[in-house]
């Protein structure tokens, strides 16, 4: 029998509902349960694929090519779950389904309404997640209780709880308990109001997770319990931590999982938290650092590159190094070739992106990395930029460009393959989701993955134009990853370089704290060696000057 945990949020947004859901999932897995997590998003977009990263942050891509909310990234990083389209549902998608059915005449003349038609569709989507044999489905409801938008989702979980046996579904409410400096007190009133709102629509939380910046005194927890009609032992503190990977252990300390097991009538057998404990000790260890420059255009919005940030952190764990990430606006290299900041870096990364803004600056940054032999990693747009840079400055193709940035460049090194070849099997206008790639034996890529066939996730419209493979190869670019059908270039490398690799896919989506992605691991490894060599050179020069 599948059990359900519904997670709602109160008082304000950005409380970390996604991380809380992912951490609960991790703790249940540590007890041997199979977990799936689903995100319900109240907005009208059918999926976040059309939303600007400035507004919505990263679009997380799953193996099946779904463009989903970035919280799915947390779910995959914290648990063994492999997400798919069914793990993310938006109001837009629900309405689209219902309206399609209505047009088909499926409702047989009935008036189509929010209750029951929209709520039935939501419940069906929640149940679907539990169908492939998982023990617990955690459902995170986006938005804040009190928003008009999320009401149908809340109504659906209210109904669903009544449909299952007692003890098969629980509600957890994550709220904010602010610390008032002048009174030197944590205040419970906003939580009381938020729970009141929740109860007014028929939902009684079973557990309240109180996000707070200082430990929650028992007196405040008791007050919250009394006013919110919750057992005092079920009011838990979610105190701020300095690293997101410490949340599962912080929850475990509060017995969040033990209480959940009790509420869901699940045996609370032994839990194995050793992997999280090891991770925590690595985090707390005194470690040297490396400086990584990310040259892009959404750099003021780190949420736009959530998975990228995490993948770099994971690779740092593998090398026992802190990874200092420097977000560098590429436009700064466009006019003046002021590479001062880049000289401070131990490695340079150009991430994915769309549109022309900042592209010429990225080309300059790649040139700097290639010529100065600074470890370089180009991801998706970053690989395309690396190809353009190489074509222009190494292969003598001066007017090389992508047709994304220029209608008819002299040398269309990057182009939309779909304009010329019928590749319908790849779906709409974007190449989305997991595709296989074959690696050449003698390459940075093969060294990292230690196998010849890999599968990685994609999200792009443009491709490398194979007509330019020969001239670029002659000039020294290596094509070390190709799709098995031979159509797509997936990885390019520069051989005479400590580590220079561009990939058309997004490896960051598959990195986990315990199993860092091999490409990120080796990129950070190269940065560590680069830094070491740099400091050895510096001390040698110093010694020579002194003598
Ligand atoms: N804009 C490029 C394309 O569509 C790269 C996309 C990306 O980096 N995700 O092909």
XYZ file of C-alpha atoms and ligand atoms in Angstrom:
557
model
C 0.000 0.000 0.000
C 1.462 3.376 -1.001
C 1.639 6.001 1.727
C 1.426 9.726 1.045
C 3.157 12.686 2.651
C 1.815 16.075 1.582
C 4.173 18.976 2.187
C 2.745 22.501 2.235
C 4.434 25.814 2.936
C 3.309 28.733 5.035
C 4.104 32.371 5.852
C 6.505 33.004 2.976
C 8.114 31.425 -0.051
C 11.730 30.218 -0.401
C 11.634 28.346 2.906
C 13.233 25.301 1.348
C 10.185 23.070 0.901
C 12.002 21.274 -1.906
C 15.017 20.555 0.284
C 12.783 19.536 3.187
C 10.886 17.091 0.935
C 14.132 15.744 -0.516
C 15.624 15.332 2.979
C 12.554 13.467 4.249
C 12.891 11.230 1.181
C 16.557 10.602 1.995
C 15.741 9.658 5.598
C 13.012 7.241 4.542
C 15.397 5.651 2.035
C 17.906 5.296 4.864
C 15.313 3.075 6.534
C 14.979 0.980 3.401
C 11.789 2.479 1.965
C 11.319 3.181 -1.730
C 10.431 6.807 -2.204
C 9.139 9.010 -5.023
C 8.721 12.771 -4.792
C 6.360 14.886 -6.851
C 6.140 18.663 -7.208
C 2.801 20.366 -7.855
C 3.320 23.866 -9.268
C 0.442 26.328 -9.187
C 1.357 28.404 -12.258
C -0.474 28.275 -15.599
C 2.556 27.428 -17.768
C 2.257 23.824 -18.906
C 5.872 23.351 -17.843
C 8.701 25.706 -16.850
C 10.404 25.194 -20.239
C 9.098 28.516 -21.529
C 9.946 30.498 -18.404
C 12.939 32.812 -18.110
C 15.725 31.570 -15.834
C 15.684 35.082 -14.337
C 12.189 34.430 -13.031
C 12.031 30.762 -12.376
C 15.598 29.565 -12.025
C 16.950 26.498 -13.742
C 14.830 24.206 -15.859
C 15.712 20.703 -14.694
C 15.615 18.069 -17.436
C 14.775 14.433 -16.746
C 15.792 11.335 -18.729
C 12.448 11.258 -20.534
C 12.982 14.840 -21.697
C 10.559 16.566 -19.322
C 11.374 20.191 -18.554
C 10.691 20.461 -14.860
C 11.009 22.557 -11.731
C 14.455 22.824 -10.190
C 13.224 21.097 -7.034
C 13.327 17.832 -8.999
C 17.083 18.329 -9.063
C 17.121 18.302 -5.252
C 14.942 15.182 -5.208
C 17.315 13.323 -7.541
C 20.433 14.505 -5.721
C 19.155 13.518 -2.274
C 17.467 10.220 -3.159
C 17.708 7.328 -5.608
C 14.598 8.513 -7.425
C 14.908 8.980 -11.198
C 12.468 11.736 -12.088
C 10.212 11.881 -15.123
C 7.345 13.980 -16.446
C 4.979 12.488 -13.909
C 7.005 13.915 -11.002
C 6.118 17.502 -11.923
C 2.588 18.740 -12.487
C 1.500 22.333 -13.103
C -1.933 23.949 -13.078
C -1.422 24.571 -16.796
C -0.857 20.877 -17.492
C -3.906 19.865 -15.453
C -6.161 22.330 -17.260
C -4.704 21.321 -20.626
C -5.622 17.695 -19.933
C -9.117 18.528 -18.725
C -9.813 20.856 -21.656
C -8.566 18.237 -24.147
C -10.956 15.715 -22.603
C -13.795 18.242 -22.682
C -13.221 18.950 -26.388
C -13.222 15.211 -27.055
C -16.606 14.950 -25.362
C -15.331 12.721 -22.565
C -17.482 14.464 -19.947
C -20.706 13.449 -21.686
C -22.514 16.758 -21.453
C -21.594 17.508 -17.856
C -20.539 20.954 -16.698
C -16.771 20.768 -16.250
C -15.735 22.245 -12.910
C -12.756 22.693 -10.594
C -14.372 20.255 -8.182
C -14.521 17.410 -9.183
C -12.898 17.495 -12.628
C -9.735 19.459 -11.952
C -9.250 17.899 -8.519
C -9.860 14.386 -9.948
C -7.149 14.988 -12.533
C -4.732 16.133 -9.799
C -5.495 13.097 -7.637
C -5.015 10.749 -10.597
C -1.609 12.326 -11.280
C -0.553 11.916 -7.634
C -1.665 8.253 -7.583
C 0.215 7.577 -10.817
C 3.515 8.414 -9.104
C 2.899 5.694 -6.538
C 2.004 3.062 -9.103
C 5.383 1.540 -9.787
C 5.741 -0.036 -6.397
C 7.089 2.750 -4.232
C 6.358 2.722 -0.520
C 6.025 6.446 0.069
C 5.058 9.275 -2.275
C 6.044 12.712 -1.032
C 3.994 15.456 -2.671
C 5.333 19.002 -2.412
C 2.727 21.664 -3.087
C 4.340 24.759 -4.560
C 3.439 28.260 -3.404
C 2.331 29.423 0.025
C -0.876 28.508 1.812
C -3.249 31.416 1.325
C -2.448 31.891 -2.370
C -5.492 31.727 -4.640
C -3.531 29.734 -7.193
C -2.757 26.653 -5.153
C -6.301 26.090 -3.842
C -7.218 23.268 -6.273
C -4.059 21.378 -5.289
C -4.849 21.787 -1.581
C -8.435 20.688 -2.172
C -7.165 17.613 -4.045
C -4.880 16.548 -1.181
C -7.695 17.138 1.288
C -9.905 14.778 -0.707
C -7.161 12.217 -1.275
C -6.474 11.899 2.417
C -10.112 10.938 2.988
C -9.985 8.341 0.243
C -7.097 6.370 1.720
C -7.036 4.423 4.986
C -6.288 6.278 8.210
C -2.510 6.324 8.619
C -1.840 6.149 4.899
C -1.483 9.900 4.373
C -0.151 12.765 6.457
C 0.258 16.523 6.086
C 3.464 18.307 6.956
C 3.438 22.091 7.055
C 6.738 23.966 6.734
C 6.493 27.456 8.183
C 8.702 30.336 9.126
C 9.253 31.320 12.739
C 10.972 34.702 12.590
C 13.465 35.882 15.163
C 12.701 39.389 16.328
C 15.971 41.018 17.302
C 14.465 43.802 19.418
C 12.435 41.317 21.484
C 15.156 38.644 21.249
C 12.411 36.143 20.597
C 11.160 33.702 18.018
C 7.618 34.653 17.080
C 4.954 32.011 16.517
C 2.081 34.217 15.352
C 2.710 33.959 11.579
C 2.699 30.161 11.938
C -0.548 30.262 13.880
C -2.157 32.310 11.108
C -0.845 30.088 8.379
C -2.140 26.933 10.057
C -5.470 28.654 10.690
C -5.672 29.303 6.941
C -4.848 25.674 6.231
C -7.443 24.391 8.690
C -10.077 26.674 7.197
C -9.832 24.675 3.990
C -10.055 21.392 5.831
C -6.402 20.470 6.217
C -5.031 19.749 9.673
C -1.256 19.377 9.693
C 0.124 16.313 11.469
C 3.569 17.820 11.788
C 4.875 21.375 11.699
C 8.423 22.022 10.580
C 9.521 25.405 11.856
C 12.202 27.085 9.779
C 14.109 29.380 12.097
C 17.534 30.950 12.353
C 18.110 30.049 16.003
C 17.128 26.873 17.882
C 13.435 26.647 18.715
C 12.852 26.880 22.502
C 10.493 24.250 23.902
C 8.126 26.977 25.093
C 7.624 28.252 21.513
C 7.206 24.716 20.166
C 4.580 24.038 22.843
C 2.738 27.244 22.022
C 2.683 26.369 18.320
C 1.417 22.877 19.182
C -1.379 24.236 21.340
C -2.569 26.928 18.944
C -2.213 24.781 15.831
C -3.826 21.624 17.235
C -0.701 19.509 16.734
C 0.949 17.094 19.178
C 3.875 18.909 20.901
C 6.299 16.167 19.802
C 5.280 16.796 16.228
C 6.478 20.393 16.158
C 10.039 20.210 14.846
C 12.696 22.807 14.321
C 14.275 23.249 10.912
C 17.136 25.485 12.021
C 19.288 27.112 9.304
C 22.340 25.055 8.353
C 25.463 26.243 6.548
C 25.278 23.538 3.884
C 22.182 21.980 2.294
C 23.618 18.462 2.602
C 23.400 18.779 6.381
C 19.589 19.003 6.339
C 18.911 15.223 6.413
C 21.035 14.768 9.547
C 19.515 17.861 11.163
C 16.053 16.369 10.545
C 17.197 12.972 11.801
C 18.360 14.585 15.017
C 14.860 15.987 15.491
C 13.448 12.490 14.850
C 11.462 13.849 11.901
C 11.605 10.452 10.180
C 10.766 8.471 13.334
C 7.653 10.581 13.831
C 6.696 10.197 10.165
C 7.033 6.408 10.418
C 4.855 6.410 13.518
C 2.198 8.569 11.872
C 2.204 6.438 8.727
C 2.219 3.149 10.663
C 5.517 2.182 9.038
C 7.995 0.032 11.007
C 10.746 2.414 12.109
C 13.544 -0.135 11.855
C 17.232 0.767 11.864
C 18.336 3.621 9.664
C 21.655 3.789 7.903
C 22.847 7.375 7.800
C 26.530 6.554 7.381
C 26.773 8.083 3.892
C 25.305 11.386 5.137
C 27.597 11.307 8.170
C 30.663 10.828 5.970
C 29.501 13.696 3.786
C 29.027 15.932 6.820
C 32.554 15.202 8.016
C 33.932 16.068 4.564
C 31.977 19.332 4.620
C 33.261 20.257 8.086
C 36.846 19.265 7.353
C 39.419 22.040 6.930
C 40.104 21.981 3.196
C 42.126 23.861 0.610
C 40.175 25.700 -2.076
C 40.062 26.086 -5.826
C 38.666 29.115 -7.658
C 36.378 28.416 -10.585
C 35.221 31.188 -12.916
C 31.814 30.658 -14.511
C 31.539 32.982 -17.481
C 27.933 33.433 -18.548
C 25.030 35.810 -18.730
C 22.599 34.761 -15.987
C 25.322 35.157 -13.393
C 23.327 37.416 -11.086
C 20.762 34.658 -10.619
C 22.612 31.622 -9.247
C 19.294 29.712 -9.186
C 19.531 29.667 -12.989
C 22.469 27.291 -12.601
C 21.418 25.320 -9.534
C 22.505 21.875 -10.767
C 25.750 23.267 -12.154
C 26.573 24.791 -8.769
C 25.803 21.525 -6.993
C 27.810 19.410 -9.467
C 30.879 21.578 -8.810
C 30.372 21.245 -5.055
C 30.089 17.426 -5.387
C 33.318 17.314 -7.387
C 34.930 19.369 -4.605
C 33.832 16.694 -2.089
C 35.598 14.062 -4.211
C 38.888 15.981 -4.107
C 38.396 17.227 -0.517
C 38.517 20.819 -1.726
C 36.230 23.800 -1.253
C 35.077 25.078 -4.609
C 34.878 28.874 -4.683
C 32.556 29.753 -7.520
C 33.012 33.164 -9.155
C 30.118 34.214 -11.379
C 31.591 36.381 -14.113
C 29.434 38.423 -16.502
C 30.787 37.588 -19.959
C 29.899 41.012 -21.355
C 32.911 42.424 -19.461
C 35.287 40.785 -21.968
C 33.507 42.111 -25.018
C 35.186 45.503 -25.498
C 38.170 45.557 -23.248
C 40.207 42.395 -23.012
C 40.466 42.770 -19.315
C 41.341 39.251 -18.241
C 42.474 40.203 -14.717
C 39.686 38.180 -13.052
C 40.326 35.165 -15.272
C 44.001 35.150 -14.310
C 42.943 34.585 -10.690
C 40.990 31.437 -11.618
C 42.146 27.821 -11.431
C 39.671 26.777 -14.120
C 37.070 28.364 -16.371
C 33.594 27.113 -17.226
C 31.156 28.419 -19.834
C 27.697 27.053 -19.033
C 24.510 26.595 -21.076
C 22.444 29.534 -22.224
C 20.235 30.955 -24.929
C 20.423 34.089 -27.068
C 23.173 36.354 -28.328
C 23.828 38.520 -25.276
C 27.340 38.098 -23.903
C 28.405 35.552 -26.522
C 31.446 37.468 -27.870
C 32.719 37.842 -24.297
C 32.382 34.079 -23.768
C 34.412 33.502 -26.948
C 37.173 35.695 -25.488
C 37.085 33.762 -22.214
C 37.420 30.414 -24.057
C 40.333 31.800 -26.055
C 41.999 32.880 -22.827
C 41.548 29.399 -21.308
C 42.790 27.607 -24.437
C 45.833 29.800 -25.048
C 46.868 30.004 -21.387
C 46.233 26.303 -20.808
C 43.759 26.948 -18.009
C 41.420 23.946 -17.469
C 38.228 24.587 -19.417
C 34.769 23.042 -19.368
C 32.114 24.131 -21.894
C 28.595 22.907 -21.353
C 25.995 22.974 -24.147
C 26.234 26.621 -25.273
C 29.744 26.464 -23.777
C 30.709 23.693 -26.208
C 29.247 25.605 -29.151
C 31.208 28.703 -28.119
C 34.393 26.614 -27.863
C 33.868 25.340 -31.439
C 33.306 28.883 -32.748
C 36.391 30.132 -30.917
C 38.525 27.297 -32.263
C 37.237 27.801 -35.808
C 37.944 31.537 -35.696
C 41.329 31.567 -34.009
C 42.893 28.175 -34.784
C 41.343 26.985 -38.045
C 41.426 30.375 -39.787
C 37.627 30.508 -40.280
C 37.356 34.146 -39.239
C 33.637 34.635 -39.752
C 32.642 31.441 -37.911
C 29.462 31.704 -35.870
C 26.231 29.971 -34.882
C 23.022 30.596 -36.790
C 21.508 31.306 -33.359
C 23.500 34.558 -33.277
C 23.808 35.498 -36.942
C 21.430 34.727 -39.805
C 23.942 33.679 -42.389
C 27.481 33.568 -41.028
C 30.421 32.961 -43.387
C 31.073 29.666 -41.645
C 27.982 28.185 -39.980
C 29.879 26.042 -37.500
C 26.834 25.713 -35.218
C 23.406 25.410 -36.809
C 19.931 24.002 -36.461
C 20.252 20.510 -37.851
C 16.500 20.275 -38.143
C 16.493 22.991 -40.816
C 18.271 20.611 -43.153
C 17.653 17.037 -42.095
C 14.417 15.366 -41.121
C 15.095 14.222 -37.594
C 11.536 13.948 -36.394
C 12.381 11.166 -33.998
C 13.974 13.834 -31.805
C 10.653 15.499 -31.051
C 9.649 19.193 -31.198
C 12.163 21.923 -31.793
C 14.525 20.985 -28.983
C 16.631 17.921 -28.419
C 15.446 17.025 -24.936
C 16.259 14.253 -22.506
C 18.680 11.347 -22.423
C 20.613 10.255 -25.505
C 23.493 7.829 -25.901
C 26.971 8.920 -26.888
C 29.983 6.884 -27.942
C 33.392 7.930 -26.638
C 36.786 7.677 -28.340
C 39.252 5.630 -26.303
C 42.046 8.183 -26.092
C 40.224 11.148 -24.592
C 39.601 13.129 -21.408
C 36.022 11.914 -21.611
C 36.902 8.209 -21.733
C 39.366 8.667 -18.919
C 36.598 10.193 -16.815
C 33.760 7.760 -17.557
C 35.965 4.657 -18.008
C 33.532 3.245 -20.552
C 32.712 3.714 -24.210
C 28.943 4.205 -24.146
C 27.336 6.857 -21.982
C 23.910 8.456 -21.717
C 23.401 12.121 -20.856
C 20.573 14.634 -20.794
C 20.109 17.307 -23.445
C 18.263 20.600 -23.835
C 19.193 22.543 -26.954
C 18.134 23.456 -30.492
C 21.482 23.958 -32.193
C 24.217 21.435 -33.057
C 27.750 21.290 -34.357
C 27.765 21.345 -38.169
C 29.663 18.249 -39.252
C 30.737 19.915 -42.497
C 33.366 21.671 -40.355
C 34.644 18.572 -38.636
C 37.583 18.062 -41.008
C 39.032 21.605 -40.950
C 38.721 21.810 -37.182
C 40.230 18.361 -36.724
C 43.157 19.399 -38.908
C 43.652 22.432 -36.692
C 43.775 20.204 -33.580
C 40.225 19.891 -32.232
C 39.292 16.329 -31.263
C 35.771 14.980 -31.658
C 35.679 12.447 -28.870
C 31.954 11.882 -28.337
C 29.512 11.157 -31.166
C 25.894 9.952 -31.105
C 25.674 6.253 -32.113
C 23.783 7.177 -35.308
C 26.707 9.405 -36.278
C 24.479 12.487 -36.638
C 25.453 14.545 -33.627
C 28.759 15.768 -32.216
C 28.488 15.418 -28.444
C 32.002 16.108 -27.115
C 34.975 18.113 -28.386
C 38.405 18.344 -26.779
C 41.714 20.112 -27.249
C 44.478 17.568 -26.852
C 47.507 19.753 -26.248
C 46.022 21.138 -23.057
C 45.784 20.020 -19.404
C 41.984 19.629 -19.616
C 39.795 21.241 -22.259
C 36.421 19.660 -22.938
C 33.105 20.851 -24.332
C 29.948 18.729 -24.283
C 26.624 19.292 -25.994
C 24.695 17.700 -23.108
C 24.177 18.813 -19.508
C 26.188 16.499 -17.244
C 25.279 18.581 -14.177
C 21.784 17.031 -14.096
C 23.196 13.646 -13.133
C 25.710 14.559 -10.458
C 25.043 13.485 -6.875
C 26.864 14.319 -3.629
C 27.942 10.684 -3.133
C 28.698 10.038 -6.793
C 30.063 13.228 -8.353
C 29.756 13.341 -12.114
C 32.975 12.009 -13.725
C 33.437 15.066 -15.972
C 33.013 17.516 -13.098
C 35.263 15.350 -10.935
C 38.068 15.454 -13.514
C 37.527 19.149 -14.264
C 37.980 20.015 -10.583
C 40.906 17.574 -10.468
C 42.522 19.551 -13.291
C 41.837 22.799 -11.410
C 43.510 21.401 -8.286
C 46.629 20.442 -10.307
C 46.628 23.793 -12.089
C 46.530 25.667 -8.794
C 49.326 23.535 -7.384
C 51.521 24.106 -10.432
C 50.760 27.839 -10.281
C 51.773 28.150 -6.633
C 54.907 26.021 -7.170
C 55.894 28.302 -10.034
C 55.232 31.359 -7.879
C 57.363 30.135 -4.971
C 60.135 29.131 -7.394
C 60.189 32.611 -8.924
C 60.190 34.129 -5.445
C 63.128 31.949 -4.396
C 65.029 32.887 -7.553
C 64.403 36.576 -6.949
C 65.620 36.316 -3.365
C 68.801 34.449 -4.318
N 21.324 28.036 -27.240
C 21.970 26.786 -27.544
C 21.037 25.831 -28.267
O 19.850 25.987 -28.217
C 22.500 26.121 -26.292
C 21.434 25.678 -25.355
C 21.937 25.353 -23.976
O 23.024 25.743 -23.598
N 21.128 24.660 -23.193
O 21.491 24.912 -28.897
